[in-house]
Amino acid sequence: MKKTVVVLGTQWGDEGKGKIVDLLTENADAVVRYQGGHNAGHTLIINDEKTVLHLIPSGILRPGVKCYIGNGVVIEPSALIKEIKQLEASGVDVQSRLFISKSAPVIMPYHITLDQLREQAKGKDAIGTTGRGIGPAYEDKVARRGIRIGDLIDSKLLKDKLQTVLAYHNFVIEHYHNSEPLSFDEVYQSALQQADFIKGMCSDVTGQLHQQLENGDQLLMEGAQGTLLDIDHGTYPFVTSSNTTSGSAAAGSGLGATHIDYVLGITKAYTTRVGGGPFPTELFDEDGIELAKRGVEFGATTGRARRCGWLDLVALKRAVQVNGVTGLCVTKLDVLDTFKTIKVCTGYGQNDFPGAASEFEQIKPEYQKLTGWLSSTKGITDMSALPIEAKRLIEVIEKYTGVPVHIISTGPDRSENIIIKNPMQ
Ligand code: GDP
Ligand code: IMO
Ligand code: MG
């Protein structure tokens, strides 16, 4: 049966979504981004060649696969254009395969200014956003004053909308943040140029996706960020401004909930987080340093060092529940190769799952200790070659969460995976 599969992060992002989406494109006709923006950084490594994608779906390196940016994604046109040009410079055919929803909100220069001014004003309480204007752009969408891609490519509409919305934001920039207002002419002129570049790729993405479904095509829905960064279910207010959970795959693309056949939840074999906010299993000792070093834990978008800690099964179970995860993919198993003892968090010392950052701070993690395997799992593609201790970790994850592990990733390259069950087949 043809399937629509959602791939999403179950932690605080950077679980390896890009790698796994790219892997699964072997059986996909199209890949769809449905939320987030260029705050995402998805790394693909194919035969030692590294590509980092921010807005363009991770299907672009598989010739013939169509790539859609859905209505739920906030689009910064200059970032998008830069990414298109970079891919084209390395010989990838982009413009004939990329489709951009006319209903997607645009990240305008004042959103970026506001994001950065607010973070500065927060000082030590800053969220640690990527500074890309994501939050302010989603706010404008919800406030019903946002500029959409469809407005951007209509110069008259753009002029009218921009005049009103820029006056509003400039007032805040000037009188609340005591900063320099943005020039209408500059913002308008550069928006016109950007619109000119992208207009040939703008379309009714929802209509096209339904056409693909009618044709019996397989769709891969690519999440950004992770469940604990979800605006509702994450560690609020240290979250991003979109729903990162599986419901967004429908809302952010125009599919119906019943069109989704399978949800693949990606989790690292440990945990990382970039930016501020609670992180119950965070390590500040040698083990944390070892995880960061072996996992090369630096942000793919901002280059910031990622905080590292043990796998949190309590949070993972909640992620499995709120996403309706069908199967899990455990990535970066190889990073644990050198650990004599591996810990997993199996309790929070309280019954309720925290509802806000302040409650997360109260958690006293309880751990189960597992024996490490102290041998290389790097590049293993066959379950039978996995050390018994590594199999034990996988079993513990399955038992605690109640869902099967269908893929294990044993290295960053497209080829380094144990595929127990391919969600697309
Ligand atoms: P995403 O945002 O979820 O797509 O993940 P990122 O690309 O931001 O971060 C994941 C990082 O881990 C990237 O550098 C990947 O190349 C790397 N990676 C993915 N899977 C594995 C794995 O199984 N083992 C190792 N060692 N690295 C991996
Ligand atoms: P991918 O798709 C990890 C984090 C930021 C910050 C918070 C809010 O690569 O997994 P924002 O700029 O979205 O307002 O920042 O969310 N964040 C991510 N962390 N991976 C990401 O994306 C992230 N996108 C946003 O660091 O803590
Ligand atoms: Mg990332």
PDB file of C-alpha atoms in Angstrom, residues 48-196:
ATOM      1  CA  ASP A  48      31.402  11.942   2.561  1.00  0.00           C
ATOM      2  CA  GLU A  49      29.760  14.987   1.009  1.00  0.00           C
ATOM      3  CA  LYS A  50      27.910  17.122   3.548  1.00  0.00           C
ATOM      4  CA  THR A  51      24.865  19.277   2.756  1.00  0.00           C
ATOM      5  CA  VAL A  52      22.994  21.306   5.382  1.00  0.00           C
ATOM      6  CA  LEU A  53      19.415  22.217   4.482  1.00  0.00           C
ATOM      7  CA  HIS A  54      17.411  24.873   6.325  1.00  0.00           C
ATOM      8  CA  LEU A  55      14.210  25.431   4.351  1.00  0.00           C
ATOM      9  CA  ILE A  56      14.415  23.122   1.378  1.00  0.00           C
ATOM     10  CA  PRO A  57      13.036  19.634   2.063  1.00  0.00           C
ATOM     11  CA  SER A  58      15.560  16.823   2.484  1.00  0.00           C
ATOM     12  CA  GLY A  59      14.373  15.189  -0.728  1.00  0.00           C
ATOM     13  CA  ILE A  60      16.267  17.601  -2.937  1.00  0.00           C
ATOM     14  CA  LEU A  61      19.349  15.390  -3.228  1.00  0.00           C
ATOM     15  CA  ARG A  62      17.323  12.489  -4.622  1.00  0.00           C
ATOM     16  CA  PRO A  63      16.768  13.231  -8.337  1.00  0.00           C
ATOM     17  CA  GLY A  64      13.132  13.260  -9.418  1.00  0.00           C
ATOM     18  CA  VAL A  65      11.662  13.654  -5.918  1.00  0.00           C
ATOM     19  CA  LYS A  66       9.378  16.692  -5.691  1.00  0.00           C
ATOM     20  CA  CYS A  67       9.936  19.084  -2.790  1.00  0.00           C
ATOM     21  CA  TYR A  68       7.136  21.126  -1.254  1.00  0.00           C
ATOM     22  CA  ILE A  69       7.219  23.944   1.285  1.00  0.00           C
ATOM     23  CA  GLY A  70       3.766  23.915   2.859  1.00  0.00           C
ATOM     24  CA  ASN A  71       1.569  26.678   4.254  1.00  0.00           C
ATOM     25  CA  GLY A  72       2.745  26.001   7.824  1.00  0.00           C
ATOM     26  CA  VAL A  73       6.347  26.995   7.110  1.00  0.00           C
ATOM     27  CA  VAL A  74       7.525  30.574   7.712  1.00  0.00           C
ATOM     28  CA  ILE A  75       9.693  31.574   4.757  1.00  0.00           C
ATOM     29  CA  GLU A  76      12.521  34.090   4.752  1.00  0.00           C
ATOM     30  CA  PRO A  77      12.917  34.744   1.021  1.00  0.00           C
ATOM     31  CA  SER A  78      16.589  35.733   1.051  1.00  0.00           C
ATOM     32  CA  ALA A  79      17.505  32.590   3.031  1.00  0.00           C
ATOM     33  CA  LEU A  80      15.487  30.485   0.608  1.00  0.00           C
ATOM     34  CA  ILE A  81      17.095  32.078  -2.444  1.00  0.00           C
ATOM     35  CA  LYS A  82      20.577  31.617  -0.967  1.00  0.00           C
ATOM     36  CA  GLU A  83      19.871  27.931  -0.348  1.00  0.00           C
ATOM     37  CA  ILE A  84      18.513  27.428  -3.867  1.00  0.00           C
ATOM     38  CA  LYS A  85      21.568  29.113  -5.401  1.00  0.00           C
ATOM     39  CA  GLN A  86      23.999  27.100  -3.291  1.00  0.00           C
ATOM     40  CA  LEU A  87      22.376  23.810  -4.295  1.00  0.00           C
ATOM     41  CA  GLU A  88      22.256  24.840  -7.940  1.00  0.00           C
ATOM     42  CA  ALA A  89      25.940  25.797  -7.817  1.00  0.00           C
ATOM     43  CA  SER A  90      26.705  22.233  -6.768  1.00  0.00           C
ATOM     44  CA  GLY A  91      24.728  20.855  -9.685  1.00  0.00           C
ATOM     45  CA  VAL A  92      21.394  20.065  -7.999  1.00  0.00           C
ATOM     46  CA  ASP A  93      18.276  20.737 -10.025  1.00  0.00           C
ATOM     47  CA  VAL A  94      16.072  22.787  -7.656  1.00  0.00           C
ATOM     48  CA  GLN A  95      13.720  25.200  -9.421  1.00  0.00           C
ATOM     49  CA  SER A  96      11.906  22.586 -11.499  1.00  0.00           C
ATOM     50  CA  ARG A  97      11.221  20.430  -8.409  1.00  0.00           C
ATOM     51  CA  LEU A  98      10.529  22.956  -5.646  1.00  0.00           C
ATOM     52  CA  PHE A  99       7.000  24.186  -4.942  1.00  0.00           C
ATOM     53  CA  ILE A 100       6.251  26.923  -2.426  1.00  0.00           C
ATOM     54  CA  SER A 101       2.812  27.419  -0.911  1.00  0.00           C
ATOM     55  CA  LYS A 102       1.253  30.813  -1.616  1.00  0.00           C
ATOM     56  CA  SER A 103      -0.364  30.564   1.830  1.00  0.00           C
ATOM     57  CA  ALA A 104       2.932  30.380   3.705  1.00  0.00           C
ATOM     58  CA  PRO A 105       3.770  33.395   5.902  1.00  0.00           C
ATOM     59  CA  VAL A 106       6.821  35.455   4.975  1.00  0.00           C
ATOM     60  CA  ILE A 107       9.536  36.294   7.492  1.00  0.00           C
ATOM     61  CA  MET A 108      10.167  39.990   6.842  1.00  0.00           C
ATOM     62  CA  PRO A 109      13.240  41.988   7.961  1.00  0.00           C
ATOM     63  CA  TYR A 110      11.331  43.531  10.895  1.00  0.00           C
ATOM     64  CA  HIS A 111      10.647  40.049  12.273  1.00  0.00           C
ATOM     65  CA  ILE A 112      14.366  39.383  12.448  1.00  0.00           C
ATOM     66  CA  THR A 113      15.003  42.785  14.039  1.00  0.00           C
ATOM     67  CA  LEU A 114      12.292  42.170  16.637  1.00  0.00           C
ATOM     68  CA  ASP A 115      13.505  38.639  17.443  1.00  0.00           C
ATOM     69  CA  GLN A 116      17.002  39.938  18.114  1.00  0.00           C
ATOM     70  CA  LEU A 117      15.909  43.036  20.052  1.00  0.00           C
ATOM     71  CA  ARG A 118      13.683  40.959  22.310  1.00  0.00           C
ATOM     72  CA  GLU A 119      16.369  38.403  23.009  1.00  0.00           C
ATOM     73  CA  GLN A 120      18.818  41.187  23.897  1.00  0.00           C
ATOM     74  CA  ALA A 121      16.252  42.773  26.211  1.00  0.00           C
ATOM     75  CA  LYS A 122      15.718  39.440  28.028  1.00  0.00           C
ATOM     76  CA  GLY A 123      19.409  39.200  28.960  1.00  0.00           C
ATOM     77  CA  LYS A 124      20.085  36.094  31.044  1.00  0.00           C
ATOM     78  CA  ASP A 125      16.467  34.965  30.623  1.00  0.00           C
ATOM     79  CA  ALA A 126      16.788  34.837  26.841  1.00  0.00           C
ATOM     80  CA  ILE A 127      15.206  31.847  25.066  1.00  0.00           C
ATOM     81  CA  GLY A 128      18.324  31.474  22.947  1.00  0.00           C
ATOM     82  CA  THR A 129      16.373  31.654  19.699  1.00  0.00           C
ATOM     83  CA  THR A 130      18.129  31.249  16.392  1.00  0.00           C
ATOM     84  CA  GLY A 131      17.535  34.977  15.821  1.00  0.00           C
ATOM     85  CA  ARG A 132      15.886  34.227  12.482  1.00  0.00           C
ATOM     86  CA  GLY A 133      12.577  36.033  13.108  1.00  0.00           C
ATOM     87  CA  ILE A 134      10.591  32.806  13.530  1.00  0.00           C
ATOM     88  CA  GLY A 135       8.536  33.857  16.582  1.00  0.00           C
ATOM     89  CA  PRO A 136       7.527  37.327  15.349  1.00  0.00           C
ATOM     90  CA  ALA A 137       6.537  35.910  11.930  1.00  0.00           C
ATOM     91  CA  TYR A 138       4.225  33.319  13.505  1.00  0.00           C
ATOM     92  CA  GLU A 139       2.790  36.028  15.750  1.00  0.00           C
ATOM     93  CA  ASP A 140       1.864  38.111  12.706  1.00  0.00           C
ATOM     94  CA  LYS A 141       0.243  35.070  11.120  1.00  0.00           C
ATOM     95  CA  VAL A 142      -1.929  34.457  14.166  1.00  0.00           C
ATOM     96  CA  ALA A 143      -2.658  38.180  14.503  1.00  0.00           C
ATOM     97  CA  ARG A 144      -3.937  38.074  10.894  1.00  0.00           C
ATOM     98  CA  ARG A 145      -1.696  40.890   9.772  1.00  0.00           C
ATOM     99  CA  GLY A 146       1.062  38.767   8.218  1.00  0.00           C
ATOM    100  CA  ILE A 147       2.340  38.973   4.663  1.00  0.00           C
ATOM    101  CA  ARG A 148       2.010  35.657   2.857  1.00  0.00           C
ATOM    102  CA  ILE A 149       3.932  34.382  -0.149  1.00  0.00           C
ATOM    103  CA  GLY A 150       0.830  35.110  -2.243  1.00  0.00           C
ATOM    104  CA  ASP A 151       0.975  38.771  -1.139  1.00  0.00           C
ATOM    105  CA  LEU A 152       4.722  38.984  -1.716  1.00  0.00           C
ATOM    106  CA  ILE A 153       4.380  38.073  -5.392  1.00  0.00           C
ATOM    107  CA  ASP A 154       1.599  40.638  -5.946  1.00  0.00           C
ATOM    108  CA  SER A 155       3.399  44.003  -5.908  1.00  0.00           C
ATOM    109  CA  LYS A 156       0.265  46.108  -5.340  1.00  0.00           C
ATOM    110  CA  LEU A 157      -1.045  43.970  -2.494  1.00  0.00           C
ATOM    111  CA  LEU A 158       2.418  43.864  -0.997  1.00  0.00           C
ATOM    112  CA  LYS A 159       2.713  47.644  -0.995  1.00  0.00           C
ATOM    113  CA  ASP A 160      -0.585  48.142   0.808  1.00  0.00           C
ATOM    114  CA  LYS A 161      -0.030  45.429   3.403  1.00  0.00           C
ATOM    115  CA  LEU A 162       3.574  46.376   4.029  1.00  0.00           C
ATOM    116  CA  GLN A 163       2.708  50.018   4.649  1.00  0.00           C
ATOM    117  CA  THR A 164       0.313  49.100   7.447  1.00  0.00           C
ATOM    118  CA  VAL A 165       2.301  46.334   9.075  1.00  0.00           C
ATOM    119  CA  LEU A 166       5.639  48.123   8.905  1.00  0.00           C
ATOM    120  CA  ALA A 167       4.177  51.225  10.551  1.00  0.00           C
ATOM    121  CA  TYR A 168       2.939  48.997  13.370  1.00  0.00           C
ATOM    122  CA  HIS A 169       6.260  47.243  13.925  1.00  0.00           C
ATOM    123  CA  ASN A 170       8.356  50.363  13.468  1.00  0.00           C
ATOM    124  CA  PHE A 171       6.409  51.960  16.287  1.00  0.00           C
ATOM    125  CA  VAL A 172       7.450  49.137  18.619  1.00  0.00           C
ATOM    126  CA  ILE A 173      11.036  49.075  17.334  1.00  0.00           C
ATOM    127  CA  GLU A 174      11.407  52.820  17.808  1.00  0.00           C
ATOM    128  CA  HIS A 175       9.381  53.571  20.935  1.00  0.00           C
ATOM    129  CA  TYR A 176       9.555  50.330  22.917  1.00  0.00           C
ATOM    130  CA  HIS A 177      13.012  49.042  21.997  1.00  0.00           C
ATOM    131  CA  ASN A 178      14.569  52.486  21.354  1.00  0.00           C
ATOM    132  CA  SER A 179      16.032  51.210  18.121  1.00  0.00           C
ATOM    133  CA  GLU A 180      16.219  52.335  14.493  1.00  0.00           C
ATOM    134  CA  PRO A 181      13.020  51.956  12.437  1.00  0.00           C
ATOM    135  CA  LEU A 182      13.258  50.136   9.102  1.00  0.00           C
ATOM    136  CA  SER A 183      12.926  52.013   5.819  1.00  0.00           C
ATOM    137  CA  PHE A 184       9.778  51.207   3.841  1.00  0.00           C
ATOM    138  CA  ASP A 185      11.520  51.712   0.503  1.00  0.00           C
ATOM    139  CA  GLU A 186      14.379  49.384   1.337  1.00  0.00           C
ATOM    140  CA  VAL A 187      12.108  46.637   2.642  1.00  0.00           C
ATOM    141  CA  TYR A 188       9.707  47.014  -0.295  1.00  0.00           C
ATOM    142  CA  GLN A 189      12.384  47.076  -3.000  1.00  0.00           C
ATOM    143  CA  SER A 190      14.222  44.043  -1.728  1.00  0.00           C
ATOM    144  CA  ALA A 191      10.920  42.179  -1.299  1.00  0.00           C
ATOM    145  CA  LEU A 192      10.077  42.907  -4.950  1.00  0.00           C
ATOM    146  CA  GLN A 193      13.397  41.480  -6.104  1.00  0.00           C
ATOM    147  CA  GLN A 194      12.956  38.367  -3.987  1.00  0.00           C
ATOM    148  CA  ALA A 195       9.412  37.918  -5.265  1.00  0.00           C
ATOM    149  CA  ASP A 196      10.691  38.077  -8.813  1.00  0.00           C
TER     150      ASP A 196
END
